[in-house]
Coordinates of N, CA and C in Angstrom, one line a residue:
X1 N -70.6 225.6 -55.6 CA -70.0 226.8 -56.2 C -70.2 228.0 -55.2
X2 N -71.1 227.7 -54.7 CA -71.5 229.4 -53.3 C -70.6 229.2 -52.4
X3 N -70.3 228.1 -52.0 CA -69.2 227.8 -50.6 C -68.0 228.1 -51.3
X4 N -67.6 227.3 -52.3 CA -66.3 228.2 -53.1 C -65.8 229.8 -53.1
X5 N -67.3 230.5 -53.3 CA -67.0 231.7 -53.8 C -66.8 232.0 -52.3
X6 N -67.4 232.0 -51.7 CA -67.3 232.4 -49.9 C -65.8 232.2 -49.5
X7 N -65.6 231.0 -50.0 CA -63.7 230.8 -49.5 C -63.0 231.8 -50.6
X8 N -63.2 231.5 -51.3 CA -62.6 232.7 -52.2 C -62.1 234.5 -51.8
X9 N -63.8 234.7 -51.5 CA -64.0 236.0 -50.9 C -63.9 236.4 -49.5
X10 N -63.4 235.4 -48.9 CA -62.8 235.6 -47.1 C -63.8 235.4 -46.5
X11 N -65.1 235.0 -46.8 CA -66.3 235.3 -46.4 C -66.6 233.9 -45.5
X12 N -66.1 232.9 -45.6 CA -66.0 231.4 -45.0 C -64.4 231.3 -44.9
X13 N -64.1 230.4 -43.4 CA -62.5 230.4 -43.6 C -62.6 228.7 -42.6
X14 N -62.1 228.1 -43.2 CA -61.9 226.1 -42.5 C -62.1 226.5 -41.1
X15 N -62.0 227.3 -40.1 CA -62.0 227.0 -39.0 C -64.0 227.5 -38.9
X16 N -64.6 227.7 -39.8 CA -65.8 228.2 -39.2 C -66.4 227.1 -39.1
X17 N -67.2 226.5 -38.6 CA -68.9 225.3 -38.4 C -69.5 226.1 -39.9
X18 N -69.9 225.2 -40.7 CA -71.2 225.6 -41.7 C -71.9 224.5 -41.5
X19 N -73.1 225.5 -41.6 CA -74.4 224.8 -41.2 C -75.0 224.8 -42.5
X20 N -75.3 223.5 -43.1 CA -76.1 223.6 -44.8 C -77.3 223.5 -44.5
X21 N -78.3 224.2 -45.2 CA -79.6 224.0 -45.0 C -80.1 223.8 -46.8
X22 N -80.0 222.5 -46.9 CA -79.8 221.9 -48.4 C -81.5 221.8 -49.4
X23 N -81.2 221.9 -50.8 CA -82.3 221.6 -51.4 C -83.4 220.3 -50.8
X24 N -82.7 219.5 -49.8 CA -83.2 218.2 -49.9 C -84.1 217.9 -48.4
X25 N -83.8 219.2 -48.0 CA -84.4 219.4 -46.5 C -86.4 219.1 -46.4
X26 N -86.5 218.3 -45.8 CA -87.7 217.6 -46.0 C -88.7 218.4 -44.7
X27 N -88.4 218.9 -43.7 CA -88.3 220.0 -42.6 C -88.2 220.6 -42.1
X28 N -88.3 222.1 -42.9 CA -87.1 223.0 -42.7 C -87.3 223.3 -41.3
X29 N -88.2 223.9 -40.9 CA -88.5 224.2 -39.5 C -87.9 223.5 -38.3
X30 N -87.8 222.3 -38.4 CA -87.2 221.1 -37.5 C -85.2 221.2 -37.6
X31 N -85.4 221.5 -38.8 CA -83.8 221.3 -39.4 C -83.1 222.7 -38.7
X32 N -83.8 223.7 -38.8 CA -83.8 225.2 -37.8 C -83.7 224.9 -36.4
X33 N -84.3 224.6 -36.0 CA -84.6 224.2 -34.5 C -83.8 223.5 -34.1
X34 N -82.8 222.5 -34.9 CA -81.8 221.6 -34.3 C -80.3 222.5 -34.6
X35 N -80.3 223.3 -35.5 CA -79.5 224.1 -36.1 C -78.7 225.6 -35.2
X36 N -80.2 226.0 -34.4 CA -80.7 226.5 -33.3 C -79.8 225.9 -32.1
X37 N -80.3 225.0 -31.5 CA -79.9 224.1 -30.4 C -78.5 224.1 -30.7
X38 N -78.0 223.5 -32.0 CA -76.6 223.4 -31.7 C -75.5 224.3 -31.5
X39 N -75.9 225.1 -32.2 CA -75.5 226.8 -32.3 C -75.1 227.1 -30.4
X40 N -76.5 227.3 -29.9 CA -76.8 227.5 -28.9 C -75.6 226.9 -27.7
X41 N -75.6 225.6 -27.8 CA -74.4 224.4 -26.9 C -73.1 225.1 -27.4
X42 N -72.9 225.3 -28.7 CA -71.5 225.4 -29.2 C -71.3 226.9 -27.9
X43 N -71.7 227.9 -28.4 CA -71.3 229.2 -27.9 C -71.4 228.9 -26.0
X44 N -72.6 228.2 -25.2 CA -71.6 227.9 -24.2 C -70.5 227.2 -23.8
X45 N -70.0 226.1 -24.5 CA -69.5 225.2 -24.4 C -68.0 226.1 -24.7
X46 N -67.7 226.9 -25.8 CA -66.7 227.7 -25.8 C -65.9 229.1 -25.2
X47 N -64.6 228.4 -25.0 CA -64.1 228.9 -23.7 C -64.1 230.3 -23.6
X48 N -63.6 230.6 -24.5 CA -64.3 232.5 -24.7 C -65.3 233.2 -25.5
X49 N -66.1 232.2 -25.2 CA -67.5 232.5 -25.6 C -67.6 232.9 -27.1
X50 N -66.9 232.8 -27.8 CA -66.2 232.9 -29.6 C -67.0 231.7 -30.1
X51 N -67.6 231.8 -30.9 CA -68.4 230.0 -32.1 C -68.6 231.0 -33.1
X52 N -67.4 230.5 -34.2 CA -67.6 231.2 -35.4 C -68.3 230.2 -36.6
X53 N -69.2 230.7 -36.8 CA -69.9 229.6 -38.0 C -70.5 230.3 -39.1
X54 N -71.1 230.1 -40.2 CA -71.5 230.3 -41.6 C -72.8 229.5 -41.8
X55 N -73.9 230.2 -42.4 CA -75.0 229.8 -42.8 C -75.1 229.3 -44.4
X56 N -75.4 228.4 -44.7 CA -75.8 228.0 -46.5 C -77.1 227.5 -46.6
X57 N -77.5 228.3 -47.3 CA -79.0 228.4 -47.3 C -79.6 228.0 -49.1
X58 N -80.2 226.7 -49.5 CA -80.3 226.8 -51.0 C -81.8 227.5 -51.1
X59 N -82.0 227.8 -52.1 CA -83.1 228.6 -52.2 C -84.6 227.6 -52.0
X60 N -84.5 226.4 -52.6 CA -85.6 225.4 -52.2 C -86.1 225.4 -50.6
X61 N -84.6 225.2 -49.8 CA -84.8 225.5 -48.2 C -86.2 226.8 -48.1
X62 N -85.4 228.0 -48.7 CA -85.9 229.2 -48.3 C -87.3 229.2 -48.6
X63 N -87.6 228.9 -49.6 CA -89.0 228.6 -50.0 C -90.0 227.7 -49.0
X64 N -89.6 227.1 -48.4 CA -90.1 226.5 -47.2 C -90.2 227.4 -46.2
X65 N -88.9 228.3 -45.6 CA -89.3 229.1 -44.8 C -90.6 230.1 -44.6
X66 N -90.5 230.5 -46.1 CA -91.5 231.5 -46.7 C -92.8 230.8 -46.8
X67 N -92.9 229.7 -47.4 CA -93.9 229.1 -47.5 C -95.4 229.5 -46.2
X68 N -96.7 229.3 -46.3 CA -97.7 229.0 -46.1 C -98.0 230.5 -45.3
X69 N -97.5 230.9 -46.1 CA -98.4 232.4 -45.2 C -97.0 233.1 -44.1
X70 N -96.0 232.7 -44.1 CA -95.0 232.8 -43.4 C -94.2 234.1 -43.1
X71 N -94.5 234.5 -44.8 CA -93.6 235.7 -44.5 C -94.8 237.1 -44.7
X72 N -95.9 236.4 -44.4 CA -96.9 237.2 -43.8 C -97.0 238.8 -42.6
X73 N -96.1 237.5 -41.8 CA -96.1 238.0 -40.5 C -94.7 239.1 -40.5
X74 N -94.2 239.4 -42.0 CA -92.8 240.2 -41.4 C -93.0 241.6 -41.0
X75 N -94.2 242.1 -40.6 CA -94.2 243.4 -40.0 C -93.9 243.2 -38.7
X76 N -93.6 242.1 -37.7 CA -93.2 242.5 -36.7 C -91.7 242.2 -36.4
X77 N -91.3 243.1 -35.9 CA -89.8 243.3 -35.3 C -90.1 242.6 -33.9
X78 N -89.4 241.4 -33.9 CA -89.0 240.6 -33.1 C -87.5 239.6 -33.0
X79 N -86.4 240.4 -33.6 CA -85.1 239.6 -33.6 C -84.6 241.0 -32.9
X80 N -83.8 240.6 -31.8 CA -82.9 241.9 -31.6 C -81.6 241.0 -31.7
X81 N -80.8 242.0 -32.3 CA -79.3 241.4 -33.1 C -78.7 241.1 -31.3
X82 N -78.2 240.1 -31.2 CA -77.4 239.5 -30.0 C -76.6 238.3 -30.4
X83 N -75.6 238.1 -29.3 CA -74.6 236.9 -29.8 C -75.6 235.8 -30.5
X84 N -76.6 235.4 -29.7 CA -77.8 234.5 -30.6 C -79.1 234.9 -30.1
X85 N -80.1 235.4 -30.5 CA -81.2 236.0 -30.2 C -82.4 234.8 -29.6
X86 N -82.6 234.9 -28.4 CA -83.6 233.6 -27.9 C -84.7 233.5 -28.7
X87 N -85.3 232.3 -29.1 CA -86.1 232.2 -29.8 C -86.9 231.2 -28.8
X88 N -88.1 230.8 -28.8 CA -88.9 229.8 -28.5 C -90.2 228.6 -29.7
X89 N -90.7 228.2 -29.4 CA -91.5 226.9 -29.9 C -92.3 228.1 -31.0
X90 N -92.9 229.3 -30.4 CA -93.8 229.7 -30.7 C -93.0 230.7 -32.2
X91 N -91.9 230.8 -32.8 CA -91.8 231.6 -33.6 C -91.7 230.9 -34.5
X92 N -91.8 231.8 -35.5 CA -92.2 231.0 -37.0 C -90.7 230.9 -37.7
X93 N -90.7 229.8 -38.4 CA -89.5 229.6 -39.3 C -88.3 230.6 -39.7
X94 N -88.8 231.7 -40.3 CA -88.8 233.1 -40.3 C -87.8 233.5 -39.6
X95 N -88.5 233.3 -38.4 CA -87.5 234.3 -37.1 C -86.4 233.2 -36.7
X96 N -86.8 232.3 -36.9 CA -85.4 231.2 -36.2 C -84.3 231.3 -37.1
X97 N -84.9 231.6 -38.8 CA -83.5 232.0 -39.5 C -83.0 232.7 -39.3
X98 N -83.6 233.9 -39.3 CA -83.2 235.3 -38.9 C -82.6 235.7 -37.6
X99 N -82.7 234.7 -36.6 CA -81.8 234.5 -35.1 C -80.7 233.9 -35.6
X100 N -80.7 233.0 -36.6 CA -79.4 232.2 -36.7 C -78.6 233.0 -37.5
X101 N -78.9 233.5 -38.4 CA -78.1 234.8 -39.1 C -77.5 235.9 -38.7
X102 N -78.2 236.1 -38.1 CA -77.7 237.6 -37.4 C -77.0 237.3 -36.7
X103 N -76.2 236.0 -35.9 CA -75.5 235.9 -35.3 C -74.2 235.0 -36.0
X104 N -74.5 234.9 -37.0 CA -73.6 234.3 -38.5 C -72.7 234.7 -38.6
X105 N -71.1 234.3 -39.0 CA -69.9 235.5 -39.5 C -70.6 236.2 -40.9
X106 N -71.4 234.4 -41.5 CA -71.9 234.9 -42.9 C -72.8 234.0 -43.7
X107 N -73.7 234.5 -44.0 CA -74.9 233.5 -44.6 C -75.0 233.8 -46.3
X108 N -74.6 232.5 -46.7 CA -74.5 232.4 -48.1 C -75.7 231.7 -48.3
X109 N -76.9 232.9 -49.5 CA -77.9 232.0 -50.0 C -77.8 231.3 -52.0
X110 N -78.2 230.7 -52.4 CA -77.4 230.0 -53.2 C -78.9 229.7 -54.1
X111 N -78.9 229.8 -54.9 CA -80.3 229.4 -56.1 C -81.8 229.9 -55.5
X112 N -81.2 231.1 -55.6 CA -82.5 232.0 -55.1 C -83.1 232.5 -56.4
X113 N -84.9 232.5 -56.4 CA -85.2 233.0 -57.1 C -85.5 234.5 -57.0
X114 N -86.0 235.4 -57.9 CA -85.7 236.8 -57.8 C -86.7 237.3 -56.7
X115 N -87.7 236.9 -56.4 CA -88.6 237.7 -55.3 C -88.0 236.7 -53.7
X116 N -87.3 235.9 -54.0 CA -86.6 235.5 -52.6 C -85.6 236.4 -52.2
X117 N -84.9 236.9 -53.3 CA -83.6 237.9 -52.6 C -84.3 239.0 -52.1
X118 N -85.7 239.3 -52.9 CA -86.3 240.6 -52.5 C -87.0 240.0 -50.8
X119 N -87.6 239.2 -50.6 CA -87.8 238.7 -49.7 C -86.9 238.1 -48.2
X120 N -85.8 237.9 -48.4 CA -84.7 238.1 -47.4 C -84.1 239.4 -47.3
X121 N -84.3 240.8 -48.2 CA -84.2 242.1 -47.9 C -85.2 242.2 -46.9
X122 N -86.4 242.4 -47.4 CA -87.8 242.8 -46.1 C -87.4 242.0 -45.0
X123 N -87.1 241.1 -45.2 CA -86.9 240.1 -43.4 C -86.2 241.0 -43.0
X124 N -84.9 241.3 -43.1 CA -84.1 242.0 -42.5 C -84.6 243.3 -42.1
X125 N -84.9 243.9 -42.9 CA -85.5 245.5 -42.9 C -86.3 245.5 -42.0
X126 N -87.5 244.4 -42.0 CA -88.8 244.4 -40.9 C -88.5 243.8 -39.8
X127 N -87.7 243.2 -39.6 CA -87.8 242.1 -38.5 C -86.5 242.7 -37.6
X128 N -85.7 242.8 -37.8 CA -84.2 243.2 -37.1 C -84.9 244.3 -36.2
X129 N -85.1 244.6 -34.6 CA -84.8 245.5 -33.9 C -84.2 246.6 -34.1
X130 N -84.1 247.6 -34.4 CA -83.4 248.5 -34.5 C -82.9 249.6 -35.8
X131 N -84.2 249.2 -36.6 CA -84.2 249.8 -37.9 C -83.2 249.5 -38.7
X132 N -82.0 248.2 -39.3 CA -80.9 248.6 -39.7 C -81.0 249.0 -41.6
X133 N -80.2 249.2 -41.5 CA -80.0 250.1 -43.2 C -79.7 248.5 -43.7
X134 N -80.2 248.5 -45.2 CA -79.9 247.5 -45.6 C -79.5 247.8 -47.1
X135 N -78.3 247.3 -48.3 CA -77.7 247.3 -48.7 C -77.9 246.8 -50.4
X136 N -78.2 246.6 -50.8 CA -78.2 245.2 -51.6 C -77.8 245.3 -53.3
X137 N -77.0 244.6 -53.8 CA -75.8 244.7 -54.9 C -76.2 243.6 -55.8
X138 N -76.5 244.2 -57.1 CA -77.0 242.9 -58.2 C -76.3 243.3 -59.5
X139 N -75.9 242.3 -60.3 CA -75.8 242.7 -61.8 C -76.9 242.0 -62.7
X140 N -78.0 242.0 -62.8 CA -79.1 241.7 -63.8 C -80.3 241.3 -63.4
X141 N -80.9 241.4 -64.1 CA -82.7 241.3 -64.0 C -83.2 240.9 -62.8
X142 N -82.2 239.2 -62.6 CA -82.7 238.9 -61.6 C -82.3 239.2 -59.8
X143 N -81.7 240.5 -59.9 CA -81.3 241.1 -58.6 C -82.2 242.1 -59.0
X144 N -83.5 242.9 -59.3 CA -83.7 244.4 -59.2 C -84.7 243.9 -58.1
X145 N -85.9 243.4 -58.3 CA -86.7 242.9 -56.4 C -85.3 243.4 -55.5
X146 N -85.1 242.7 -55.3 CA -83.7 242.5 -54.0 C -83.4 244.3 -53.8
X147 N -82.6 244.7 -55.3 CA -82.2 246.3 -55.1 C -83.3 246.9 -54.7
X148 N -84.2 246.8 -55.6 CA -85.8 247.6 -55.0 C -86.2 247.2 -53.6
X149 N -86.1 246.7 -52.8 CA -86.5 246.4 -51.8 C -85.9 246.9 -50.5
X150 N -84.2 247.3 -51.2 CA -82.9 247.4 -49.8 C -83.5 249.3 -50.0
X151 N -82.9 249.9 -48.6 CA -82.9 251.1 -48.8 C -81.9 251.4 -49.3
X152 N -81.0 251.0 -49.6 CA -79.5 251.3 -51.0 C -79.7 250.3 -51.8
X153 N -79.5 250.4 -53.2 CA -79.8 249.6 -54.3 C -78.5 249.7 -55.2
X154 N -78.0 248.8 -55.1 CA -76.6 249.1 -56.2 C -76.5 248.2 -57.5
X155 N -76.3 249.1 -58.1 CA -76.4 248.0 -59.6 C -75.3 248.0 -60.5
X156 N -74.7 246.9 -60.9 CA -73.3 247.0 -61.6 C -74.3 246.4 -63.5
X157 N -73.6 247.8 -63.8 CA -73.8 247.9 -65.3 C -72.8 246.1 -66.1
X158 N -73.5 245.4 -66.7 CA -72.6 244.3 -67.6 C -73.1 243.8 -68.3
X159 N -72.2 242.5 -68.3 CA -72.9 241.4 -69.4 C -74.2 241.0 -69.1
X160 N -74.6 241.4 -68.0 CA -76.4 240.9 -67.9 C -77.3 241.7 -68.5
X161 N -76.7 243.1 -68.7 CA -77.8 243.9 -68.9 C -77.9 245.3 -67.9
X162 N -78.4 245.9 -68.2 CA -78.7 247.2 -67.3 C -80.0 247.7 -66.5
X163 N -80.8 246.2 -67.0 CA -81.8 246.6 -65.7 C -81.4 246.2 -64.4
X164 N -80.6 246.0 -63.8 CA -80.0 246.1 -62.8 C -79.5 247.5 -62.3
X165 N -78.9 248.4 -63.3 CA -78.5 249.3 -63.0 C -79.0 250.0 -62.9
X166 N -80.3 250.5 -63.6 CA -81.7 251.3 -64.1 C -82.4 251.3 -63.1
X167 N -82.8 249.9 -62.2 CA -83.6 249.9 -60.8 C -82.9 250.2 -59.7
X168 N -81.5 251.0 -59.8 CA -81.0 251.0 -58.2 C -80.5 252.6 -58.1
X169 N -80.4 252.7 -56.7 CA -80.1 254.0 -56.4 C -78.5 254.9 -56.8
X170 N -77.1 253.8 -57.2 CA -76.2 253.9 -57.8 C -76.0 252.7 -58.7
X171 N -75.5 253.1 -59.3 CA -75.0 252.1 -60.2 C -73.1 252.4 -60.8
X172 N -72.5 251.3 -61.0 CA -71.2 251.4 -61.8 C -71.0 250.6 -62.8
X173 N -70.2 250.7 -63.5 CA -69.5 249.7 -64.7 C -69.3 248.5 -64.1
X174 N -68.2 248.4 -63.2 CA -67.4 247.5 -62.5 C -67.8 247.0 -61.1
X175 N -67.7 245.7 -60.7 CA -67.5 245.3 -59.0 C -66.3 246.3 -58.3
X176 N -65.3 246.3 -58.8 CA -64.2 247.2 -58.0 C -64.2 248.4 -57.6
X177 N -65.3 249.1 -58.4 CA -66.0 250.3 -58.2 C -66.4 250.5 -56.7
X178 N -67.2 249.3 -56.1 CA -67.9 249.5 -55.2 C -67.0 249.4 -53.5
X179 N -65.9 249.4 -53.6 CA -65.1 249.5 -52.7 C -65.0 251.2 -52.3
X180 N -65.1 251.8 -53.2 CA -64.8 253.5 -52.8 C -66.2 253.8 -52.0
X181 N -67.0 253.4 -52.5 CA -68.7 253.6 -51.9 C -69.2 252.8 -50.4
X182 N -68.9 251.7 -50.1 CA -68.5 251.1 -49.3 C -67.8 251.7 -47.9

């Protein structure tokens, strides 16, 4: 359904590489690191240095990422946004996503639990070089971590309810809304 909605939303288009990083990933770290490597060949290997690809990330994966003390270490800023940010042996799980994203057209995460979306906000927020602003758009309960976390918090009033809207810094009725703000 997440890859759907991505084609849907222009957000994935048939010519991009997606890279799945599935519930059933038995290694995530290894599965990064080869994910890494390939990434890495593609963008030399292409002639004008262009490798458009998409990240899918299920939230089981992510949990792994996070896992053992992992996201411990997100006070330090060590990803600076580049075509693909070098990484070595020595960085933790963490950072090898966060190298592979940032150089993503677009990373769709997909059965995330509520303190994971809040938890891929702080990655970004702490770890990204360069202080970037971060964003984050939910309609119900289980988006307010995520809005609380982003330095903009957007919450669309609905059928989920309005603590979504209650915890963010704007809120609207509608998704269509959010194109004027944008």
């Amino acid at each position: 359904t997440a890859v759907n909605v991505g084609i849907a939303c222009r957000l994935i288009d048939h010519s991009m590489r997606r890279y799945v990083i599935g519930e059933d990933v038995v290694d995530v770290t290894a599965t990064l690191r080869g994910i890494y490597r390939d990434i890495r060949l593609r963008f030399q290997q292409a002639e004008d240095k262009v490798f458009r690809y998409c990240v899918v990330i299920h939230g089981q994966a992510l949990a792994q990422i996070f896992s053992n003390g992992q996201d411990a270490d997100l006070g330090q800023r060590d990803v600076q946004p580049a075509l693909l940010p070098e990484v070595d042996a020595g960085h933790s799980p963490a950072s090898i996503f966060l190298a592979i994203a940032t150089s993503a057209r677009s990373v769709i995460a997909s059965r995330l639990a509520p303190n994971q979306k809040g938890m891929v906000v702080r990655l970004v927020r702490t770890r990204i070089v360069g202080n970037p602003i971060t964003l984050a758009i939910g309609d119900g309960a289980n988006d307010v971590q995520m809005i609380q976390e982003a330095h903009v918090g957007v919450g669309i009033r609905g059928l989920e309810g309005l603590q979504a809207a209650n915890s963010a810094d704007y809120s609207f009725g509608r998704f269509c809304f959010l194109e004027t703000l944008l």
